[in-house]
Short mmCIF file of C-alpha atoms in Angstrom, two decimals:
data_model
loop_
_atom_site.label_atom_id
_atom_site.label_comp_id
_atom_site.label_asym_id
_atom_site.label_seq_id
_atom_site.Cartn_x
_atom_site.Cartn_y
_atom_site.Cartn_z
CA UNK A 4 106.49 84.06 87.17
CA UNK A 5 107.15 87.73 86.80
CA UNK A 6 110.47 89.47 87.17
CA UNK A 7 111.86 90.29 90.60
CA UNK A 8 111.07 94.00 90.40
CA UNK A 9 107.41 93.64 89.36
CA UNK A 10 105.23 96.10 91.25
CA UNK A 11 101.51 95.93 92.06
CA UNK A 12 99.16 97.25 89.37
CA UNK A 13 98.33 100.24 91.56
CA UNK A 14 101.96 101.46 91.26
CA UNK A 15 102.69 101.17 94.98
CA UNK A 16 106.43 100.86 95.67
CA UNK A 17 107.55 97.50 97.04
CA UNK A 18 110.96 96.29 98.21
CA UNK A 19 113.23 94.79 95.57
CA UNK A 20 114.55 91.56 97.09
CA UNK A 21 116.60 90.50 94.04
CA UNK A 22 119.84 91.48 95.80
CA UNK A 23 119.11 88.60 98.19
CA UNK A 24 118.45 86.11 95.39
CA UNK A 25 114.69 86.34 95.94
CA UNK A 26 112.33 86.64 92.97
CA UNK A 27 109.09 88.29 94.00
CA UNK A 28 105.71 88.48 92.36
CA UNK A 29 103.82 91.38 93.93
CA UNK A 30 100.14 90.73 93.40
CA UNK A 31 98.57 93.52 95.41
CA UNK A 32 99.38 96.07 98.02
CA UNK A 33 97.20 95.32 100.99
CA UNK A 34 97.03 98.29 103.33
CA UNK A 35 96.84 96.15 106.43
CA UNK A 36 97.73 96.44 110.05
CA UNK A 37 98.48 92.73 110.07
CA UNK A 38 100.80 90.70 107.90
CA UNK A 39 101.36 86.97 107.75
CA UNK A 40 104.22 85.04 106.16
CA UNK A 41 103.69 81.42 105.17
CA UNK A 42 106.77 79.46 104.11
CA UNK A 43 106.96 76.24 102.14
CA UNK A 44 109.54 74.08 100.44
CA UNK A 45 107.59 73.49 97.20
CA UNK A 46 104.90 75.03 95.01
CA UNK A 47 101.55 73.39 95.82
CA UNK A 48 102.35 73.02 99.53
CA UNK A 49 100.27 76.18 100.07
CA UNK A 50 97.27 74.48 98.46
CA UNK A 51 97.61 71.03 100.02
CA UNK A 52 98.73 72.25 103.42
CA UNK A 53 96.54 75.05 104.66
CA UNK A 54 94.80 76.91 101.85
CA UNK A 55 91.70 77.32 104.02
CA UNK A 56 93.71 79.05 106.73
CA UNK A 57 95.40 81.33 104.19
CA UNK A 58 92.03 82.23 102.66
CA UNK A 59 90.61 82.98 106.11
CA UNK A 60 93.35 85.55 106.72
CA UNK A 61 93.32 87.13 103.26
CA UNK A 62 89.52 87.41 103.47
CA UNK A 63 89.92 89.23 106.78
CA UNK A 64 92.22 91.82 105.17
CA UNK A 65 95.54 90.42 106.38
CA UNK A 66 98.41 90.91 103.92
CA UNK A 67 99.61 87.33 103.40
CA UNK A 68 102.97 86.67 101.73
CA UNK A 69 104.16 83.23 100.63
CA UNK A 70 107.87 82.36 100.68
CA UNK A 71 108.55 79.29 98.57
CA UNK A 72 112.06 77.82 98.78
CA UNK A 73 112.02 75.91 95.46
CA UNK A 74 110.15 75.67 92.18
CA UNK A 75 109.48 71.94 92.58
CA UNK A 76 112.01 70.87 89.94
CA UNK A 77 112.25 67.32 91.27
CA UNK A 78 108.55 66.63 90.85
CA UNK A 79 107.15 64.40 88.14
CA UNK A 80 104.37 65.39 85.77
CA UNK A 81 102.55 63.57 82.99
CA UNK A 82 103.89 64.81 79.60
CA UNK A 83 100.53 66.21 78.46
CA UNK A 84 100.64 68.77 81.29
CA UNK A 85 104.02 70.09 80.10
CA UNK A 86 102.92 70.96 76.57
CA UNK A 87 102.82 74.71 77.32
CA UNK A 88 105.85 74.77 79.63
CA UNK A 89 109.59 74.24 79.05
CA UNK A 90 109.99 72.13 82.21
CA UNK A 91 108.42 70.97 85.46
CA UNK A 92 109.70 74.03 87.36
CA UNK A 93 107.93 76.41 84.96
CA UNK A 94 104.66 74.48 85.30
CA UNK A 95 104.85 74.43 89.09
CA UNK A 96 105.70 78.14 89.20
CA UNK A 97 102.66 78.94 87.04
CA UNK A 98 100.49 76.79 89.31
CA UNK A 99 101.85 78.64 92.35
CA UNK A 100 101.01 82.01 90.78
CA UNK A 101 97.47 80.82 89.99
CA UNK A 102 96.99 79.54 93.55
CA UNK A 103 98.37 82.80 94.97
CA UNK A 104 95.88 84.85 92.98
CA UNK A 105 93.01 82.54 93.95
CA UNK A 106 93.95 82.69 97.65
CA UNK A 107 94.31 86.50 97.56
CA UNK A 108 97.99 86.61 98.52
CA UNK A 109 99.78 89.95 98.52
CA UNK A 110 102.98 88.44 97.12
CA UNK A 111 104.93 85.28 96.38
CA UNK A 112 108.67 85.23 97.08
CA UNK A 113 110.77 82.49 95.48
CA UNK A 114 113.90 81.91 97.54
CA UNK A 115 115.95 80.42 94.70
CA UNK A 116 116.82 76.98 96.05
CA UNK A 117 116.67 73.92 93.83
CA UNK A 118 114.20 71.22 94.83
CA UNK A 119 115.90 68.53 96.90
CA UNK A 120 113.66 65.57 96.30
CA UNK A 121 113.00 62.86 98.82
CA UNK A 122 115.48 61.83 101.50
CA UNK A 123 118.34 59.89 99.90
CA UNK A 124 117.64 61.31 96.42
CA UNK A 125 120.54 62.26 94.15
CA UNK A 126 118.83 65.66 93.80
CA UNK A 127 119.99 66.38 97.35
CA UNK A 128 123.63 66.41 96.16
CA UNK A 129 123.09 69.47 93.95
CA UNK A 130 124.92 72.40 95.64
CA UNK A 131 121.91 74.69 95.00
CA UNK A 132 119.47 72.22 96.59
CA UNK A 133 117.45 73.25 99.60
CA UNK A 134 118.87 70.18 101.34
CA UNK A 135 122.34 71.76 101.09
CA UNK A 136 121.21 75.07 102.63
CA UNK A 137 123.10 75.98 105.82
CA UNK A 138 120.01 75.81 108.03
CA UNK A 139 119.51 74.25 111.41
CA UNK A 140 116.43 73.29 113.35
CA UNK A 141 113.13 71.58 112.75
CA UNK A 142 110.24 72.71 110.63
CA UNK A 143 106.52 72.39 111.11
CA UNK A 144 103.77 71.82 108.60
CA UNK A 145 103.32 69.42 105.68
CA UNK A 146 107.06 68.82 105.26
CA UNK A 147 107.30 67.44 108.80
CA UNK A 148 104.94 64.54 108.20
CA UNK A 149 106.30 60.98 108.24
CA UNK A 150 104.96 60.51 104.68
CA UNK A 151 107.23 63.18 103.17
CA UNK A 152 110.48 63.42 105.20
CA UNK A 153 111.54 66.96 106.13
CA UNK A 154 113.37 68.87 103.45
CA UNK A 155 115.32 70.63 106.18
CA UNK A 156 117.49 68.12 107.98
CA UNK A 157 119.14 69.15 111.27
CA UNK A 158 122.91 68.99 110.93
#
């Protein structure tokens, strides 16, 4: 993933969100009257969850931004897929960038949380884990399914 201050190729100025701990990859400046933010816990949720919906909006000229809370560090990957990457997080970040370009996103914003893993996982004890974030409420989308318990637990 690119550095936080990366700007679109056309040189258009974009906000630097690094002061908030957000790393952004600005892919294009979409002069649009409409903007849409999609938010996910992990890389690949944008592809498995609602890629068709995202593509519908980007194809219609809507500036779609993706906020991704983690880099998917707790995921598992067969060793042969890691040959070009130092770790699982780097692979998942590269996959997210590829998906973002394919879907026509304007930008990807990584929120800097560590992947929490499944409910009851030791990964949830890491102070930087999304599970430890001081958030309240219920989410919607793929993370709310009974197959993959919500990453955001009401407290």
